[in-house]
PDB file of C-alpha atoms in Angstrom:
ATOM      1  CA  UNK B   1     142.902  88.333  63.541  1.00 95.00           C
ATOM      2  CA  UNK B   2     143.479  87.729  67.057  1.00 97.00           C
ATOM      3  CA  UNK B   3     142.363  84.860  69.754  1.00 97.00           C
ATOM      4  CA  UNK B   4     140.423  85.722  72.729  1.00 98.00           C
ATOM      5  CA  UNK B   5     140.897  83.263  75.728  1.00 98.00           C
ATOM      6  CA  UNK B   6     138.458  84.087  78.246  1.00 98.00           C
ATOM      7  CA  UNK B   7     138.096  82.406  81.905  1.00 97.00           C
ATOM      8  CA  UNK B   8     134.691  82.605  83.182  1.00 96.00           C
ATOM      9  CA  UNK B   9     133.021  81.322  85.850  1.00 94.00           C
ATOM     10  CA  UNK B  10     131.294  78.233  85.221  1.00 93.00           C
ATOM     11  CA  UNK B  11     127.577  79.453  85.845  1.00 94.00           C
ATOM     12  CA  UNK B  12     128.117  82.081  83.453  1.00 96.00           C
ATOM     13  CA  UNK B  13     129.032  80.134  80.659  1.00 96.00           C
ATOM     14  CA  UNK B  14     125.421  80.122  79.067  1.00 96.00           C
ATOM     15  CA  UNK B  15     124.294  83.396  79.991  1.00 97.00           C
ATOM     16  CA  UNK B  16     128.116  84.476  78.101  1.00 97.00           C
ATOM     17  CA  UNK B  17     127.491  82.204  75.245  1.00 96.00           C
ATOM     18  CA  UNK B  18     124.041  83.861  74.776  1.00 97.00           C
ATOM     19  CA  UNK B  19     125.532  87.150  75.147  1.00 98.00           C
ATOM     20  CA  UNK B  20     128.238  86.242  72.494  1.00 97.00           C
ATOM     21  CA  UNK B  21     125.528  84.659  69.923  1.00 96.00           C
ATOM     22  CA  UNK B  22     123.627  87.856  70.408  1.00 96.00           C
ATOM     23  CA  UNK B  23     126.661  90.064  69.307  1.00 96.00           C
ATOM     24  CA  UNK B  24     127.510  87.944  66.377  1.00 94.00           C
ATOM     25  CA  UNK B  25     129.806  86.361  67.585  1.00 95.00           C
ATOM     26  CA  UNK B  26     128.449  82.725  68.111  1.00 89.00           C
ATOM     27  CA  UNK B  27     131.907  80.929  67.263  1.00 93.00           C
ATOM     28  CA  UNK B  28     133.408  79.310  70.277  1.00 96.00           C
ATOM     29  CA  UNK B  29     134.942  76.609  71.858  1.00 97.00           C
ATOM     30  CA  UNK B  30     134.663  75.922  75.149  1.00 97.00           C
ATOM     31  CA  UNK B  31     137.011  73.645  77.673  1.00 97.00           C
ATOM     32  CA  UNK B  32     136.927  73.164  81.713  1.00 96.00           C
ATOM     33  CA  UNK B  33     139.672  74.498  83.280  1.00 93.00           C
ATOM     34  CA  UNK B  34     140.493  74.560  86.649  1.00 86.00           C
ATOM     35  CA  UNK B  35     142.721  77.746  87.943  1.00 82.00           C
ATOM     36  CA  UNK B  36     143.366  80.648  90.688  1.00 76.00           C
ATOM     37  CA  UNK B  37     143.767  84.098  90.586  1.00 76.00           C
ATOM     38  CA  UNK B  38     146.718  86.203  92.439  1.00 71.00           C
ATOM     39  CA  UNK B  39     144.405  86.249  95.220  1.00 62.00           C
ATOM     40  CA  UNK B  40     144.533  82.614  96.360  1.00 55.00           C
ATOM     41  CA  UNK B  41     141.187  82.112  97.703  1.00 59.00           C
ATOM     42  CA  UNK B  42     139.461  78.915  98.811  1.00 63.00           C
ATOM     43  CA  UNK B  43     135.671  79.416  97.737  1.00 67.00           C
ATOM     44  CA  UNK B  44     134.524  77.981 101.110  1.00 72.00           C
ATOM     45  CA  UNK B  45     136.469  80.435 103.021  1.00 66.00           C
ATOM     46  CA  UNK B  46     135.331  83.349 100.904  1.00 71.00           C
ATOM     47  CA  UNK B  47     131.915  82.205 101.816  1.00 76.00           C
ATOM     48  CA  UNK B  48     132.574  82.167 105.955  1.00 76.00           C
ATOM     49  CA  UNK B  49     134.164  85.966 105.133  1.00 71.00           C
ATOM     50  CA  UNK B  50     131.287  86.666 103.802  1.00 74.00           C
ATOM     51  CA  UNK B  51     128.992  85.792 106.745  1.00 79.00           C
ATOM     52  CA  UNK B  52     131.595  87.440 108.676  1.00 75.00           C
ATOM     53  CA  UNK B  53     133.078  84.783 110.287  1.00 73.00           C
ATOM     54  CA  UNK B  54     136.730  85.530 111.803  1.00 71.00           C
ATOM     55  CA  UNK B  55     138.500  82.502 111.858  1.00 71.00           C
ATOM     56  CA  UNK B  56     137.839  82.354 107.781  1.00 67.00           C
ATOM     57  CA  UNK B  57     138.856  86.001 107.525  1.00 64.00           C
ATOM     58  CA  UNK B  58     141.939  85.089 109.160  1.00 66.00           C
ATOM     59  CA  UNK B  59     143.002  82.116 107.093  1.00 62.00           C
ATOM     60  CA  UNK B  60     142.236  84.139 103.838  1.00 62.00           C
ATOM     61  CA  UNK B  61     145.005  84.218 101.378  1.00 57.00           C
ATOM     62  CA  UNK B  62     146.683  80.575 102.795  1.00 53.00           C
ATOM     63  CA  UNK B  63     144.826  78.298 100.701  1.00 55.00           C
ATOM     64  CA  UNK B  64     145.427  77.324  97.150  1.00 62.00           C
ATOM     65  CA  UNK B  65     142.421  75.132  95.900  1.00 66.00           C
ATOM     66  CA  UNK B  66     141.800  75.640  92.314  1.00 74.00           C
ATOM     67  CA  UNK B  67     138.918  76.653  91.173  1.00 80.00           C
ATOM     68  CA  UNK B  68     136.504  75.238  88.302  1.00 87.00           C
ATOM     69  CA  UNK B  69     136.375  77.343  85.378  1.00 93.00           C
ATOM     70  CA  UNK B  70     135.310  77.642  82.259  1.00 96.00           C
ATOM     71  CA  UNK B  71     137.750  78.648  79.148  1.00 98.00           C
ATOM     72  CA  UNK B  72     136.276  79.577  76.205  1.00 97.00           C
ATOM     73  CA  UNK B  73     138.293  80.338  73.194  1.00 98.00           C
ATOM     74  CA  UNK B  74     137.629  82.278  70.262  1.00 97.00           C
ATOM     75  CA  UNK B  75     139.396  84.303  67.104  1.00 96.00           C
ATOM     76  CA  UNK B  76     137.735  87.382  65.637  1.00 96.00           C
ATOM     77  CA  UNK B  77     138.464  89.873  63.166  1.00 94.00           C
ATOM     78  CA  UNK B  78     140.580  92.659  64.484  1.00 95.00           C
ATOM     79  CA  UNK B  79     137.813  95.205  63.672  1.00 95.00           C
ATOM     80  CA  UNK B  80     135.408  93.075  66.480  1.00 96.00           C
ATOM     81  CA  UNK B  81     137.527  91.755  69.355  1.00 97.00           C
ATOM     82  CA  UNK B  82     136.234  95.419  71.138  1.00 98.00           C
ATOM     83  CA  UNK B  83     133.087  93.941  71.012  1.00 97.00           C
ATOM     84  CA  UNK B  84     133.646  90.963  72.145  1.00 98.00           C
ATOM     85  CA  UNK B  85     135.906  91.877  75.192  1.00 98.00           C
ATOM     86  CA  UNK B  86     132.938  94.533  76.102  1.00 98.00           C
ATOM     87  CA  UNK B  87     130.390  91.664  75.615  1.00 98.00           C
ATOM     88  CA  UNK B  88     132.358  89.042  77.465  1.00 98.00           C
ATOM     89  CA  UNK B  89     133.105  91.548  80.103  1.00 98.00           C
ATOM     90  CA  UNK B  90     129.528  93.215  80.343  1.00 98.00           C
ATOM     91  CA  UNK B  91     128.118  89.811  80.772  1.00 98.00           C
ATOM     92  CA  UNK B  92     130.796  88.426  83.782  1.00 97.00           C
ATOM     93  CA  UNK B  93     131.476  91.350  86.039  1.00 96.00           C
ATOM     94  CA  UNK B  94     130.091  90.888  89.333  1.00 90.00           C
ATOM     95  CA  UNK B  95     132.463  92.940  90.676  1.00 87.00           C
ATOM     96  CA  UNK B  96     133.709  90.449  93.143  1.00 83.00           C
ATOM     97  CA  UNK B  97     136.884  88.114  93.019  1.00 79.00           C
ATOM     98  CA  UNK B  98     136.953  85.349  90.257  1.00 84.00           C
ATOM     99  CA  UNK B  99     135.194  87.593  87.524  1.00 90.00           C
ATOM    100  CA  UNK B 100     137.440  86.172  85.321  1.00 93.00           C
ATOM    101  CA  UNK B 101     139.936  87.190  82.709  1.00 96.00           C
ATOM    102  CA  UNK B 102     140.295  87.723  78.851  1.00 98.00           C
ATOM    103  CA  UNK B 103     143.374  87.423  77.059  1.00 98.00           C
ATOM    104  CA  UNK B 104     144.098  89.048  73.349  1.00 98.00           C
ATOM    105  CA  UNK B 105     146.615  86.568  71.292  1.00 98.00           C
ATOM    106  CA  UNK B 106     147.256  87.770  67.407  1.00 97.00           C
ATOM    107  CA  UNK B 107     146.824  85.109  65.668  1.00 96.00           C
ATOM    108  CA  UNK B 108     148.306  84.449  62.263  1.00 95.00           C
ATOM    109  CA  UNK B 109     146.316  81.882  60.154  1.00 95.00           C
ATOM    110  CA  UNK B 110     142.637  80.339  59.798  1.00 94.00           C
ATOM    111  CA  UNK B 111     141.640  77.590  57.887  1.00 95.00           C
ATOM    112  CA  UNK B 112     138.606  75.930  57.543  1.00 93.00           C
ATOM    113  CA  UNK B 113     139.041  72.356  57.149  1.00 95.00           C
ATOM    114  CA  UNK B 114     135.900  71.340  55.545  1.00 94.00           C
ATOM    115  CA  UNK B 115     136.506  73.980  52.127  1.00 94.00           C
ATOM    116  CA  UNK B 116     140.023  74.753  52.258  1.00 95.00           C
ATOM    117  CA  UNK B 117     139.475  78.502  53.149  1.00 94.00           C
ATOM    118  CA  UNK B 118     141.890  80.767  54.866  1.00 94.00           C
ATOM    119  CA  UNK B 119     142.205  83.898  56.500  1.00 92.00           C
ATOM    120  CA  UNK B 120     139.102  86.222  57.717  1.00 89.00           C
ATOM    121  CA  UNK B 121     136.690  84.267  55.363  1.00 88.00           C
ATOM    122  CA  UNK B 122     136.720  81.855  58.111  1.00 91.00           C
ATOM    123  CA  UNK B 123     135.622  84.298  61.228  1.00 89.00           C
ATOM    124  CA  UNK B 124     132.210  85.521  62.311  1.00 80.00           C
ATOM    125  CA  UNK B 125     131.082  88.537  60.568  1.00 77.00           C
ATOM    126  CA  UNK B 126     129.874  90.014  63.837  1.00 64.00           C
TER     127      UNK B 126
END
């Protein structure tokens, strides 16, 4: 088994959970999160790059606003966490900074609370 912690952005968090659902993999959880990547951007100066302003081209890279995120967090079998890294990625790649990042954790134990059950029983069938 193994936990997938993804960072999305937050208007993508439906179209991802969709996405996910779709796959068979409908079992999340989901938590704001604010971060930044390595590329310490503030989203309003991005935007005046963009429109090819000069005095936010020059100031890119100072700031270091954190950014609202989604996290969503999830553990699959080891035989789907391809799919779901292809689905989450398919689904969030813009190709522009702040796509986002997944991270693979093993993870060692499941139990459901309700019955008791442990292990892969617990996980998505995908």
């Amino acid at each position: 088994m193994k936990e997938l912690i993804a960072i999305v952005r937050m208007n993508m968090m439906n179209k991802t959970k969709q996405a996910l659902a779709d796959a068979g993999l409908g079992s999340i959880t989901a938590r704001d999160a604010l971060g930044r990547g390595k590329g310490i951007v503030d989203l309003q100066l991005l935007k005046g790059a963009e429109r090819g302003y000069e005095e936010a081209i020059a100031q890119l890279g100072q700031s270091q606003r954190l950014i609202p995120k989604r996290a969503l967090l999830m553990v699959v079998n080891d035989d789907l966490v391809e799919k779901a890294v292809k689905t989450i990625i398919k689904t969030n790649r813009t190709g522009k900074s702040g796509d986002g990042m997944i991270f693979v954790v093993p993870c060692q134990e499941a139990v459901r609370v309700r019955t008791g059950e442990r292990g892969e029983d617990t996980l998505d069938e995908g």
